[in-house]
Amino acid sequence: MPWCEECARFYNPNTLSGSGDCPEGHHVADPVHDPDAAPKVPWHFWLLLGALVLYLGWRLIEGIAWLIARI
Ligand SMILES: [Zn+2]
């Protein structure tokens, strides 16, 4: 529960503004972080994604070469 020193009362996190201020304008809490707003993607995810794209691209080239060889 965010406590506002100046208003001497607790606030529901939903009544605070997006920047964490109480309705009176005092800064009460840190801005509420929406976990879905900016998902933190670990670097190894991109490494894995890059490897997957490379692999699928290679398999596609292989598949096309196989098709050409059969024609
Ligand atoms: Zn306040």
mmCIF file of C-alpha atoms and ligand atoms in Angstrom:
data_model
loop_
_atom_site.group_PDB
_atom_site.id
_atom_site.type_symbol
_atom_site.label_atom_id
_atom_site.label_comp_id
_atom_site.label_asym_id
_atom_site.label_seq_id
_atom_site.Cartn_x
_atom_site.Cartn_y
_atom_site.Cartn_z
ATOM 1 C CA MET A 1 0.000 0.000 0.000
ATOM 2 C CA PRO A 2 1.578 3.331 -0.975
ATOM 3 C CA TRP A 3 1.620 5.751 1.937
ATOM 4 C CA CYS A 4 1.546 9.484 1.261
ATOM 5 C CA GLU A 5 3.468 11.384 3.939
ATOM 6 C CA GLU A 6 1.943 14.767 3.029
ATOM 7 C CA CYS A 7 -1.658 13.533 2.926
ATOM 8 C CA ALA A 8 -1.045 11.211 5.911
ATOM 9 C CA ARG A 9 -3.038 8.434 4.303
ATOM 10 C CA PHE A 10 -2.702 5.243 2.338
ATOM 11 C CA TYR A 11 -3.584 5.113 -1.312
ATOM 12 C CA ASN A 12 -4.707 2.265 -3.468
ATOM 13 C CA PRO A 13 -2.079 1.774 -6.183
ATOM 14 C CA ASN A 14 -4.870 2.252 -8.754
ATOM 15 C CA THR A 15 -5.681 5.764 -7.476
ATOM 16 C CA LEU A 16 -2.095 6.877 -8.018
ATOM 17 C CA SER A 17 -1.180 8.490 -11.294
ATOM 18 C CA GLY A 18 0.973 6.709 -13.827
ATOM 19 C CA SER A 19 4.085 8.412 -12.457
ATOM 20 C CA GLY A 20 3.310 7.265 -8.880
ATOM 21 C CA ASP A 21 1.818 10.539 -7.565
ATOM 22 C CA CYS A 22 -1.187 10.749 -5.244
ATOM 23 C CA PRO A 23 -4.313 12.674 -6.375
ATOM 24 C CA GLU A 24 -2.964 15.727 -4.507
ATOM 25 C CA GLY A 25 0.172 15.646 -6.621
ATOM 26 C CA HIS A 26 2.681 14.340 -4.078
ATOM 27 C CA HIS A 27 5.147 11.762 -5.213
ATOM 28 C CA VAL A 28 4.244 8.569 -3.336
ATOM 29 C CA ALA A 29 5.595 5.571 -5.145
ATOM 30 C CA ASP A 30 7.753 4.628 -8.053
ATOM 31 C CA PRO A 31 5.930 4.443 -11.370
ATOM 32 C CA VAL A 32 3.891 1.293 -11.688
ATOM 33 C CA HIS A 33 5.740 -1.087 -13.929
ATOM 34 C CA ASP A 34 3.570 -2.995 -16.325
ATOM 35 C CA PRO A 35 5.418 -6.251 -16.974
ATOM 36 C CA ASP A 36 3.733 -6.528 -20.358
ATOM 37 C CA ALA A 37 4.548 -2.967 -21.449
ATOM 38 C CA ALA A 38 8.240 -3.555 -22.102
ATOM 39 C CA PRO A 39 9.160 -7.203 -21.739
ATOM 40 C CA LYS A 40 12.826 -7.687 -20.988
ATOM 41 C CA VAL A 41 14.172 -10.147 -23.498
ATOM 42 C CA PRO A 42 17.389 -11.876 -22.472
ATOM 43 C CA TRP A 43 20.258 -11.673 -24.913
ATOM 44 C CA HIS A 44 20.425 -15.460 -25.369
ATOM 45 C CA PHE A 45 16.867 -15.367 -26.700
ATOM 46 C CA TRP A 46 18.090 -13.378 -29.701
ATOM 47 C CA LEU A 47 21.069 -15.714 -30.083
ATOM 48 C CA LEU A 48 18.666 -18.665 -30.138
ATOM 49 C CA LEU A 49 16.321 -16.863 -32.529
ATOM 50 C CA GLY A 50 19.216 -16.008 -34.842
ATOM 51 C CA ALA A 51 20.417 -19.615 -34.791
ATOM 52 C CA LEU A 52 16.892 -20.833 -35.533
ATOM 53 C CA VAL A 53 16.511 -18.416 -38.457
ATOM 54 C CA LEU A 54 19.915 -19.462 -39.814
ATOM 55 C CA TYR A 55 19.021 -23.141 -39.431
ATOM 56 C CA LEU A 56 15.602 -22.780 -41.063
ATOM 57 C CA GLY A 57 17.112 -20.676 -43.852
ATOM 58 C CA TRP A 58 19.723 -23.351 -44.430
ATOM 59 C CA ARG A 59 17.065 -26.099 -44.446
ATOM 60 C CA LEU A 60 15.054 -24.045 -46.958
ATOM 61 C CA ILE A 61 18.086 -23.729 -49.257
ATOM 62 C CA GLU A 62 18.756 -27.458 -48.834
ATOM 63 C CA GLY A 63 15.123 -28.228 -49.645
ATOM 64 C CA ILE A 64 15.160 -26.076 -52.773
ATOM 65 C CA ALA A 65 18.472 -27.658 -53.871
ATOM 66 C CA TRP A 66 16.917 -31.109 -53.296
ATOM 67 C CA LEU A 67 13.869 -30.137 -55.363
ATOM 68 C CA ILE A 68 16.047 -28.749 -58.191
ATOM 69 C CA ALA A 69 18.171 -31.927 -58.161
ATOM 70 C CA ARG A 70 15.018 -34.042 -58.579
ATOM 71 C CA ILE A 71 13.627 -32.093 -61.505
HETATM 72 ZN ZN ZN B 1 -0.486 13.203 -1.126
#
